[in-house]
CSV table of C-alpha atoms in Angstrom, one decimal:
chain,number,residue,atom,x,y,z
A,87,UNK,CA,-7.9,-6.7,-19.6
A,88,UNK,CA,-11.0,-5.1,-18.1
A,89,UNK,CA,-10.8,-1.3,-17.5
A,90,UNK,CA,-13.3,0.0,-14.9
A,91,UNK,CA,-15.0,3.4,-15.7
A,92,UNK,CA,-15.8,5.3,-12.5
A,93,UNK,CA,-19.1,7.2,-12.1
A,94,UNK,CA,-18.9,10.8,-13.2
A,95,UNK,CA,-19.5,12.1,-9.7
A,96,UNK,CA,-16.7,10.2,-8.2
A,97,UNK,CA,-14.2,10.9,-11.0
A,98,UNK,CA,-15.0,14.7,-10.6
A,99,UNK,CA,-14.4,14.4,-6.8
A,100,UNK,CA,-11.1,12.7,-7.3
A,101,UNK,CA,-10.0,15.1,-10.0
A,102,UNK,CA,-10.9,18.1,-7.9
A,103,UNK,CA,-9.3,16.8,-4.7
A,104,UNK,CA,-6.3,14.7,-5.8
A,105,UNK,CA,-3.8,17.2,-4.7
A,106,UNK,CA,-5.3,17.9,-1.4
A,107,UNK,CA,-5.7,14.2,-0.6
A,108,UNK,CA,-1.9,14.1,-0.8
A,109,UNK,CA,-1.0,17.3,0.9
A,110,UNK,CA,-3.6,17.9,3.7
A,111,UNK,CA,-6.5,16.3,5.5
A,112,UNK,CA,-9.3,18.6,4.4
A,113,UNK,CA,-11.0,15.9,2.4
A,114,UNK,CA,-10.2,13.0,4.7
A,115,UNK,CA,-13.7,12.8,6.1
A,116,UNK,CA,-15.4,13.1,2.7
A,117,UNK,CA,-13.3,10.5,0.8
A,118,UNK,CA,-14.8,7.2,2.0
A,119,UNK,CA,-18.4,8.4,1.7
A,120,UNK,CA,-17.6,9.5,-1.9
A,121,UNK,CA,-16.2,6.0,-2.7
A,122,UNK,CA,-19.2,4.3,-1.0
A,123,UNK,CA,-21.8,6.5,-2.8
A,124,UNK,CA,-20.5,5.1,-6.0
A,125,UNK,CA,-21.0,1.6,-4.7
A,126,UNK,CA,-17.4,0.5,-4.8
A,127,UNK,CA,-17.2,-1.3,-1.5
A,128,UNK,CA,-20.1,-3.6,-2.6
A,129,UNK,CA,-18.4,-5.0,-5.7
A,130,UNK,CA,-17.2,-8.5,-5.3
A,131,UNK,CA,-19.4,-9.0,-2.2
A,132,UNK,CA,-22.2,-11.6,-2.4
A,133,UNK,CA,-25.6,-10.3,-3.0
A,134,UNK,CA,-27.0,-12.3,-0.1
A,135,UNK,CA,-24.7,-10.2,2.2
A,136,UNK,CA,-25.7,-6.8,0.8
A,137,UNK,CA,-23.2,-6.6,-2.1
A,138,UNK,CA,-23.5,-6.4,-5.8
A,139,UNK,CA,-22.0,-9.9,-6.5
A,140,UNK,CA,-19.1,-10.7,-8.7
A,141,UNK,CA,-15.5,-11.6,-7.7
A,142,UNK,CA,-12.7,-9.9,-5.7
A,143,UNK,CA,-11.2,-9.2,-9.1
A,144,UNK,CA,-13.9,-6.6,-9.5
A,145,UNK,CA,-12.5,-4.8,-6.4
A,146,UNK,CA,-9.1,-5.0,-8.0
A,147,UNK,CA,-10.5,-3.3,-11.1
A,148,UNK,CA,-12.0,-0.6,-8.9
A,149,UNK,CA,-8.8,0.1,-7.0
A,150,UNK,CA,-6.8,0.4,-10.2
A,151,UNK,CA,-9.4,2.8,-11.7
A,152,UNK,CA,-9.3,5.0,-8.6
A,153,UNK,CA,-5.5,4.9,-8.6
A,154,UNK,CA,-5.5,6.5,-12.0
A,155,UNK,CA,-6.7,9.7,-10.3
A,156,UNK,CA,-5.3,9.5,-6.8
A,157,UNK,CA,-3.1,7.0,-5.0
A,158,UNK,CA,-4.3,8.3,-1.7
A,159,UNK,CA,-7.9,7.5,-2.6
A,160,UNK,CA,-7.0,4.1,-4.0
A,161,UNK,CA,-5.0,3.3,-0.8
A,162,UNK,CA,-8.1,4.1,1.3
A,163,UNK,CA,-10.3,1.9,-0.9
A,164,UNK,CA,-7.8,-1.0,-0.7
A,165,UNK,CA,-7.7,-0.8,3.1
A,166,UNK,CA,-11.4,-0.6,3.4
A,167,UNK,CA,-12.1,-3.4,0.9
A,168,UNK,CA,-9.5,-5.6,2.5
A,169,UNK,CA,-11.2,-5.4,5.9
A,170,UNK,CA,-14.5,-6.3,4.2
A,171,UNK,CA,-12.8,-9.3,2.8
A,172,UNK,CA,-11.6,-10.3,6.2
A,173,UNK,CA,-15.3,-10.4,7.4
A,174,UNK,CA,-16.3,-12.4,4.3
A,175,UNK,CA,-13.6,-15.0,5.0
A,176,UNK,CA,-14.4,-15.2,8.8
A,177,UNK,CA,-16.5,-17.9,10.3
A,178,UNK,CA,-17.7,-15.3,12.9
A,179,UNK,CA,-21.1,-14.6,11.3
A,180,UNK,CA,-22.2,-12.4,14.2
A,181,UNK,CA,-19.2,-10.1,13.7
A,182,UNK,CA,-20.0,-9.9,10.0
A,183,UNK,CA,-23.7,-9.2,10.6
A,184,UNK,CA,-22.9,-6.4,13.0
A,185,UNK,CA,-20.3,-4.5,10.9
A,186,UNK,CA,-20.7,-5.3,7.2
A,187,UNK,CA,-23.7,-3.1,6.5
A,188,UNK,CA,-22.0,0.0,7.9
A,189,UNK,CA,-18.8,-0.8,6.0
A,190,UNK,CA,-20.7,-1.3,2.7
A,191,UNK,CA,-22.5,2.1,3.3
A,192,UNK,CA,-19.3,3.9,4.1
A,193,UNK,CA,-20.5,4.9,7.5
A,194,UNK,CA,-17.7,3.0,9.2
A,195,UNK,CA,-14.2,2.8,7.9
A,196,UNK,CA,-12.4,-0.6,7.7
A,197,UNK,CA,-8.7,-0.5,8.4
A,198,UNK,CA,-6.2,-3.3,7.9
A,199,UNK,CA,-3.5,-3.4,10.5
A,200,UNK,CA,-2.1,-6.7,9.2
A,201,UNK,CA,1.1,-5.8,7.5
A,202,UNK,CA,2.9,-6.9,10.7
A,203,UNK,CA,0.9,-10.1,10.6
A,204,UNK,CA,1.8,-10.9,7.0
A,205,UNK,CA,5.5,-10.6,8.0
A,206,UNK,CA,4.9,-12.7,11.0
A,207,UNK,CA,3.4,-15.4,8.8
A,208,UNK,CA,6.8,-15.7,7.1
A,209,UNK,CA,8.7,-15.6,10.3
A,210,UNK,CA,10.4,-12.3,9.8
A,211,UNK,CA,8.7,-10.1,12.4
A,212,UNK,CA,7.0,-10.7,15.8
A,213,UNK,CA,3.5,-9.6,16.6
A,214,UNK,CA,3.1,-6.3,18.4
A,215,UNK,CA,-0.2,-6.9,20.3
A,216,UNK,CA,-0.3,-9.4,23.1
A,217,UNK,CA,-3.3,-11.0,24.8
A,218,UNK,CA,-3.8,-12.2,28.4
A,219,UNK,CA,-6.7,-14.5,29.2
A,220,UNK,CA,-9.1,-12.8,31.7
A,221,UNK,CA,-8.7,-14.4,35.1
A,222,UNK,CA,-11.8,-16.2,36.5
A,223,UNK,CA,-13.7,-15.6,33.2
A,224,UNK,CA,-16.4,-18.1,32.4
A,225,UNK,CA,-15.2,-17.9,28.8
A,226,UNK,CA,-11.6,-18.8,28.1
A,227,UNK,CA,-11.7,-16.8,24.9
A,228,UNK,CA,-12.1,-13.4,26.7
A,229,UNK,CA,-8.9,-11.5,26.5
A,230,UNK,CA,-7.2,-8.3,27.6
A,231,UNK,CA,-5.0,-6.8,24.9
A,232,UNK,CA,-1.9,-4.6,25.2
A,233,UNK,CA,0.5,-3.3,22.5
A,234,UNK,CA,0.5,-1.1,19.4
A,235,UNK,CA,-0.4,-0.9,15.8
A,236,UNK,CA,2.3,1.4,14.4
A,237,UNK,CA,0.6,2.2,11.1
A,238,UNK,CA,-2.9,1.8,9.8
A,239,UNK,CA,-4.8,3.6,7.1
A,240,UNK,CA,-8.5,4.6,7.0
A,241,UNK,CA,-8.7,5.2,10.7
A,242,UNK,CA,-11.6,7.6,10.1
A,243,UNK,CA,-12.2,9.6,13.3
A,244,UNK,CA,-16.0,9.4,12.9
A,245,UNK,CA,-16.1,5.6,13.1
A,246,UNK,CA,-13.6,2.8,12.2
A,247,UNK,CA,-12.9,-0.8,13.0
A,248,UNK,CA,-9.3,-2.2,12.6
A,249,UNK,CA,-8.0,-5.7,12.2
A,250,UNK,CA,-4.9,-6.7,14.3
A,251,UNK,CA,-3.0,-9.9,14.8
A,252,UNK,CA,-2.6,-10.8,18.4
A,253,UNK,CA,-0.1,-13.1,20.2
A,254,UNK,CA,-1.3,-15.0,23.2
A,255,UNK,CA,0.9,-14.8,26.3
A,256,UNK,CA,-0.2,-18.3,27.4
A,257,UNK,CA,1.4,-19.8,24.3
A,258,UNK,CA,-1.8,-20.5,22.4
A,259,UNK,CA,-2.2,-19.9,18.7
A,260,UNK,CA,-2.2,-16.2,17.6
A,261,UNK,CA,-5.5,-14.9,16.5
A,262,UNK,CA,-7.0,-12.0,14.5
A,263,UNK,CA,-9.1,-9.4,16.4
A,264,UNK,CA,-11.4,-6.7,15.3
A,265,UNK,CA,-11.1,-3.5,17.4
A,266,UNK,CA,-13.8,-0.8,17.1
A,267,UNK,CA,-12.9,2.8,17.4
A,268,UNK,CA,-14.8,3.4,20.7
A,269,UNK,CA,-13.4,0.5,22.6
A,270,UNK,CA,-12.0,1.6,26.0
A,271,UNK,CA,-8.2,1.6,26.0
A,272,UNK,CA,-7.8,2.0,22.2
A,273,UNK,CA,-6.1,5.3,21.5
A,274,UNK,CA,-5.7,6.7,18.0
A,275,UNK,CA,-2.7,9.0,17.5
A,276,UNK,CA,-2.8,12.2,15.4
A,277,UNK,CA,-2.4,11.6,11.7
A,278,UNK,CA,1.1,10.6,10.9
A,279,UNK,CA,3.3,13.3,9.4
A,280,UNK,CA,3.7,11.8,6.0
A,281,UNK,CA,5.2,13.4,2.9
A,282,UNK,CA,2.0,12.6,1.0
A,283,UNK,CA,-1.2,10.5,1.6
A,284,UNK,CA,-2.2,13.1,4.2
A,285,UNK,CA,-5.9,12.7,3.4
A,286,UNK,CA,-5.9,8.9,4.2
A,287,UNK,CA,-6.5,9.0,7.9
A,288,UNK,CA,-3.2,7.2,8.5
A,289,UNK,CA,-2.3,7.0,12.2
A,290,UNK,CA,-0.9,4.7,14.9
A,291,UNK,CA,-2.9,3.0,17.7
A,292,UNK,CA,-2.0,2.4,21.3
A,293,UNK,CA,-3.7,-0.7,22.8
A,294,UNK,CA,-3.9,-0.5,26.6
A,295,UNK,CA,-5.9,-3.1,28.5
A,296,UNK,CA,-8.5,-3.4,25.8
A,297,UNK,CA,-11.1,-6.1,26.6
A,298,UNK,CA,-11.8,-8.4,23.7
A,299,UNK,CA,-14.7,-10.8,23.9
A,300,UNK,CA,-15.0,-13.9,21.6
A,301,UNK,CA,-17.6,-12.0,19.5
A,302,UNK,CA,-14.8,-9.7,18.2
A,303,UNK,CA,-12.4,-12.3,17.0
A,304,UNK,CA,-12.1,-12.6,13.3
A,305,UNK,CA,-10.2,-15.8,13.3
A,306,UNK,CA,-8.9,-18.0,16.1
A,307,UNK,CA,-6.0,-19.5,14.1
A,308,UNK,CA,-4.1,-16.5,12.6
A,309,UNK,CA,-1.6,-18.5,10.6
A,310,UNK,CA,-4.0,-20.7,8.6
A,311,UNK,CA,-6.5,-17.8,8.1
A,312,UNK,CA,-3.8,-15.4,6.9
A,313,UNK,CA,-2.6,-17.9,4.4
A,314,UNK,CA,-6.1,-18.0,2.9
A,315,UNK,CA,-6.7,-14.2,2.9
A,316,UNK,CA,-3.2,-13.2,1.8
A,317,UNK,CA,-3.9,-13.6,-2.0
A,318,UNK,CA,-6.8,-11.1,-1.7
A,319,UNK,CA,-4.8,-8.7,0.5
A,320,UNK,CA,-1.9,-8.6,-2.0
A,321,UNK,CA,-3.9,-9.0,-5.2
A,322,UNK,CA,-6.1,-6.0,-4.5
A,323,UNK,CA,-3.0,-4.1,-3.4
A,324,UNK,CA,-1.6,-4.6,-6.9
A,325,UNK,CA,-4.4,-2.3,-8.2
A,326,UNK,CA,-2.3,0.6,-6.9
A,327,UNK,CA,0.6,-0.2,-9.3
A,328,UNK,CA,-1.8,-1.0,-12.2
A,329,UNK,CA,-3.6,2.3,-11.9
A,330,UNK,CA,-0.4,4.3,-11.8
A,331,UNK,CA,1.1,2.5,-14.8
A,332,UNK,CA,-2.1,3.0,-16.8
A,333,UNK,CA,-2.4,6.7,-16.1
A,334,UNK,CA,1.3,7.5,-16.7
A,335,UNK,CA,1.5,5.5,-20.0
A,336,UNK,CA,-1.7,7.1,-21.2
A,337,UNK,CA,-0.2,10.6,-20.5
A,338,UNK,CA,3.1,9.6,-22.1
A,339,UNK,CA,1.2,8.4,-25.3
A,340,UNK,CA,-0.9,11.6,-25.4
A,341,UNK,CA,1.8,14.1,-24.9
A,342,UNK,CA,5.1,12.5,-25.9
A,343,UNK,CA,4.5,10.2,-28.9
A,344,UNK,CA,4.5,12.9,-31.6
A,345,UNK,CA,7.3,15.0,-30.1
A,346,UNK,CA,9.5,12.1,-29.0
A,347,UNK,CA,8.8,9.1,-31.3
A,348,UNK,CA,11.8,7.3,-29.8
A,349,UNK,CA,9.6,6.6,-26.8
A,350,UNK,CA,6.9,4.9,-28.8
A,351,UNK,CA,8.4,1.4,-28.7
A,352,UNK,CA,9.2,1.4,-24.9
A,353,UNK,CA,5.7,2.8,-24.1
A,354,UNK,CA,4.1,0.1,-26.2
A,355,UNK,CA,6.2,-2.6,-24.7
A,356,UNK,CA,5.4,-1.4,-21.1
A,357,UNK,CA,1.7,-1.5,-22.0
A,358,UNK,CA,2.0,-5.0,-23.3
A,359,UNK,CA,3.9,-6.2,-20.2
A,360,UNK,CA,1.4,-4.7,-17.9
A,361,UNK,CA,-1.6,-6.3,-19.7
A,362,UNK,CA,0.1,-9.7,-19.5
A,363,UNK,CA,0.9,-9.4,-15.8
A,364,UNK,CA,-2.7,-8.2,-15.0
A,365,UNK,CA,-4.2,-11.1,-16.9
A,366,UNK,CA,-2.0,-13.6,-15.0
A,367,UNK,CA,-2.9,-11.9,-11.7
A,368,UNK,CA,-6.7,-12.0,-12.4
A,369,UNK,CA,-6.6,-15.7,-13.5
A,370,UNK,CA,-4.7,-16.7,-10.4
A,371,UNK,CA,-7.0,-14.8,-8.1
A,372,UNK,CA,-10.0,-16.4,-9.8
A,373,UNK,CA,-8.8,-20.0,-9.7
A,374,UNK,CA,-7.4,-19.7,-6.2
A,375,UNK,CA,-3.9,-21.0,-7.0
A,376,UNK,CA,-2.1,-18.3,-4.9
A,377,UNK,CA,-3.4,-19.8,-1.6
A,378,UNK,CA,-1.1,-22.8,-2.0
A,379,UNK,CA,1.4,-21.2,-4.4
A,380,UNK,CA,2.0,-17.7,-3.1
A,381,UNK,CA,5.5,-17.2,-4.7
A,382,UNK,CA,4.2,-16.3,-8.2
A,383,UNK,CA,1.9,-13.7,-6.6
A,384,UNK,CA,4.9,-12.1,-4.8
A,385,UNK,CA,6.7,-12.0,-8.1
A,386,UNK,CA,3.7,-10.4,-9.9
A,387,UNK,CA,3.4,-7.8,-7.3
A,388,UNK,CA,7.1,-6.9,-7.7
A,389,UNK,CA,6.8,-6.9,-11.5
A,390,UNK,CA,3.8,-4.6,-11.4
A,391,UNK,CA,5.6,-2.2,-9.0
A,392,UNK,CA,8.6,-2.0,-11.4
A,393,UNK,CA,6.2,-1.5,-14.3
A,394,UNK,CA,4.6,1.4,-12.5
A,395,UNK,CA,8.1,3.0,-11.9
A,396,UNK,CA,8.9,2.5,-15.5
A,397,UNK,CA,5.7,4.1,-16.6
A,398,UNK,CA,6.4,7.2,-14.4
A,399,UNK,CA,9.8,7.5,-16.0
A,400,UNK,CA,8.4,7.3,-19.5
A,401,UNK,CA,5.8,9.9,-18.6
A,402,UNK,CA,8.4,12.3,-17.3
A,403,UNK,CA,10.6,11.7,-20.3
A,404,UNK,CA,7.7,12.4,-22.6
A,405,UNK,CA,7.1,15.8,-20.9
A,406,UNK,CA,10.7,17.0,-21.2
A,407,UNK,CA,10.9,20.4,-19.5
A,408,UNK,CA,7.3,20.4,-18.6
A,409,UNK,CA,8.0,17.9,-15.9
A,410,UNK,CA,9.7,20.7,-13.9
A,411,UNK,CA,6.7,23.0,-14.0
A,412,UNK,CA,4.9,23.7,-10.8
A,413,UNK,CA,1.9,25.7,-12.2
A,414,UNK,CA,-1.1,23.9,-13.7
A,415,UNK,CA,-2.2,22.8,-16.1
A,416,UNK,CA,0.1,19.8,-15.9
A,417,UNK,CA,-1.1,17.0,-18.2
A,418,UNK,CA,0.8,14.3,-16.5
A,419,UNK,CA,0.5,12.4,-13.2
A,420,UNK,CA,2.7,13.8,-10.5
A,421,UNK,CA,4.0,10.5,-9.2
A,422,UNK,CA,6.4,9.5,-6.5
A,423,UNK,CA,8.0,6.2,-7.5
A,424,UNK,CA,9.2,5.2,-4.0
A,425,UNK,CA,7.5,1.8,-4.1
A,426,UNK,CA,7.8,1.2,-0.4
A,427,UNK,CA,5.0,-0.8,1.3
A,428,UNK,CA,3.3,-1.0,-2.1
A,429,UNK,CA,2.3,2.7,-1.6
A,430,UNK,CA,3.6,5.7,-3.4
A,431,UNK,CA,2.0,9.1,-3.2
A,432,UNK,CA,0.5,10.2,-6.5
A,433,UNK,CA,-2.3,12.2,-8.0
A,434,UNK,CA,-3.6,13.0,-11.4
A,435,UNK,CA,-3.7,16.5,-12.8
A,436,UNK,CA,-1.4,17.8,-10.0
A,437,UNK,CA,2.0,19.3,-9.6
A,438,UNK,CA,4.9,16.7,-9.5
A,439,UNK,CA,6.2,15.3,-6.3
A,440,UNK,CA,9.8,16.2,-5.6
A,441,UNK,CA,10.8,12.5,-5.8
A,442,UNK,CA,9.4,12.3,-9.3
A,443,UNK,CA,11.4,15.3,-10.3
A,444,UNK,CA,14.5,13.5,-8.8
A,445,UNK,CA,14.2,10.9,-11.5
A,446,UNK,CA,15.3,13.3,-14.2
A,447,UNK,CA,17.8,14.9,-11.9
A,448,UNK,CA,19.3,11.4,-11.3
A,449,UNK,CA,19.9,10.9,-15.0
A,450,UNK,CA,21.5,14.3,-15.4
A,451,UNK,CA,23.8,14.1,-12.4
A,452,UNK,CA,24.7,10.5,-13.0
A,453,UNK,CA,23.8,9.5,-9.4
A,454,UNK,CA,23.7,5.7,-9.1
A,455,UNK,CA,23.6,2.9,-6.7
A,456,UNK,CA,25.0,-0.5,-7.7
A,457,UNK,CA,24.6,-3.8,-5.9
A,458,UNK,CA,26.1,-7.2,-6.3
A,459,UNK,CA,24.6,-10.4,-4.9
A,460,UNK,CA,25.0,-10.4,-1.2
A,461,UNK,CA,26.9,-7.1,-1.3
A,462,UNK,CA,25.6,-3.6,-1.6
A,463,UNK,CA,28.0,-1.0,-2.9
A,464,UNK,CA,28.2,2.7,-2.0
A,465,UNK,CA,25.9,5.3,-3.5
A,466,UNK,CA,28.1,7.4,-5.7
A,467,UNK,CA,27.5,10.9,-7.0
A,468,UNK,CA,28.7,12.5,-10.2
A,469,UNK,CA,28.0,16.2,-10.7
A,470,UNK,CA,27.4,17.8,-14.1
A,471,UNK,CA,30.7,19.7,-13.6
A,472,UNK,CA,32.8,16.6,-13.9
A,473,UNK,CA,33.3,13.0,-13.1
A,474,UNK,CA,33.7,12.3,-9.4
A,475,UNK,CA,33.0,15.9,-8.3
A,476,UNK,CA,30.9,15.7,-5.0
A,477,UNK,CA,27.5,17.3,-5.1
A,478,UNK,CA,27.8,18.5,-1.5
A,479,UNK,CA,29.0,17.2,1.9
A,480,UNK,CA,26.7,14.5,3.1
A,481,UNK,CA,24.6,15.0,6.3
A,482,UNK,CA,24.7,11.2,6.9
A,483,UNK,CA,27.5,8.8,6.0
A,484,UNK,CA,27.4,5.1,6.6
A,485,UNK,CA,30.1,2.5,5.9
A,486,UNK,CA,30.1,-1.3,5.8
A,487,UNK,CA,26.6,-1.9,7.2
A,488,UNK,CA,25.3,-5.5,7.3
A,489,UNK,CA,22.0,-7.2,8.2
A,490,UNK,CA,20.8,-10.7,8.1
A,491,UNK,CA,17.6,-12.5,9.3
A,492,UNK,CA,17.7,-15.0,12.2
A,493,UNK,CA,17.9,-17.9,9.8
A,494,UNK,CA,21.1,-16.5,8.3
A,495,UNK,CA,19.6,-15.1,5.1
A,496,UNK,CA,21.7,-12.0,4.1
A,497,UNK,CA,19.7,-8.9,3.4
A,498,UNK,CA,22.7,-6.7,2.7
A,499,UNK,CA,26.4,-6.8,3.4
A,500,UNK,CA,29.1,-4.1,3.4
A,501,UNK,CA,26.6,-1.4,2.4
A,502,UNK,CA,28.0,2.1,2.3
A,503,UNK,CA,26.1,5.2,1.4
A,504,UNK,CA,26.1,9.0,1.6
A,505,UNK,CA,22.9,11.0,2.1
A,506,UNK,CA,22.6,14.6,1.2
A,507,UNK,CA,20.5,17.2,2.9
A,508,UNK,CA,16.8,17.0,2.0
A,509,UNK,CA,17.4,13.7,0.2
A,510,UNK,CA,15.2,10.6,0.6
A,511,UNK,CA,17.0,7.3,0.2
A,512,UNK,CA,15.2,3.9,0.3
A,513,UNK,CA,16.5,0.4,0.3
A,514,UNK,CA,13.9,-1.6,-1.5
A,515,UNK,CA,13.6,-5.4,-1.0
A,516,UNK,CA,12.4,-7.8,-3.6
A,517,UNK,CA,8.9,-7.4,-2.4
A,518,UNK,CA,9.0,-3.6,-1.9
A,519,UNK,CA,10.7,-3.1,1.5
A,520,UNK,CA,8.2,-3.4,4.3
A,521,UNK,CA,5.3,-4.1,2.0
A,522,UNK,CA,3.6,-6.4,4.4
A,523,UNK,CA,3.3,-9.2,1.9
A,524,UNK,CA,5.5,-11.6,3.9
A,525,UNK,CA,7.6,-12.9,1.0
A,526,UNK,CA,10.8,-12.7,3.0
A,527,UNK,CA,12.9,-11.6,0.0
A,528,UNK,CA,15.2,-8.7,0.1
A,529,UNK,CA,17.8,-7.3,-2.2
A,530,UNK,CA,19.5,-3.9,-2.3
A,531,UNK,CA,18.2,-1.9,-5.3
């Protein structure tokens, strides 16, 4: 497995600012230029187009290397590099020529608003931007757009361009549009109030009578184009889990092996499993098999996410009581293992996220959630004082919830749960619950 070493300037920037990238927006404007100054957006881009050559697996290596320091920074790099890949796989050469130089230099931020589109590809979600053909236009491919993009990362206020999937009201094939930040009718919201990732320029977009000429269409046939680009979209996203796993296992080996030798075997096994999964991922991306056989890629993505969660747990176990310390130095990654949308706030050399601390609390209180095929059971609580003693009165209680897709596929049935004050509870599907990969699987976990 190839491990990318970041330039010293970038590694220092990420080390110094990992915590603030999670907790505030003070470094949001500086992040993309720092990544671009190290040449990361150019890797895997053909030399003839201004890049450094190589393959998209080079971008995967970069994203995983950045994720060892900061999930927020890696998330931004993934979104930016994904948009660059959209241009590389577009037949619209004019669009590529106009925007690629600024994207490679980091002067314009690329944003991927295609999570909704990936779900649309699998028939589990409708598109949220609609197009009307301009009346009396000499060109039938000139549209007016209306709708919304509820979530997009890397919407850098100084300059951004975002990809969005668009449904045609006349019944024609959906298409992929590129919307620049200064287009009339495109309104960016304030940054979303996230529990972390606050330095990622993540916001929503309102699309109101935005004129779109043919020159700004990435692909006229969204379905076939999305099938081709999906392996890169998901493959590079796997770099987030790979980086988290690598950083946490390294910390566990460094600080826990001597004091807790019982952890040696599971740490080694997790390292081996990750290495095998990464090698399989790289091979599949290089030979192109995931275009026609996407299911193994979905499974790899889920496996890598679970390995990242396992690595975080091993890191916290290796630290013992130090995992509860707020004051630096903290020699472990403060990681949040809520693997929703393939994103989980984390940073290296920073104080632990409350959700990470909840892992050990979960073990000590005996809190658990069990699920049988097609049926999700209630979350139960067991306090340290005795079996069955309630922790506190729940602020939200649900009983016998059920949900199924239009085709009859059951997501969950007879689900009951209690949620305590200040508690975050997630239902994670087989692909990560809202990950945007479009696999269509879902199980209660």
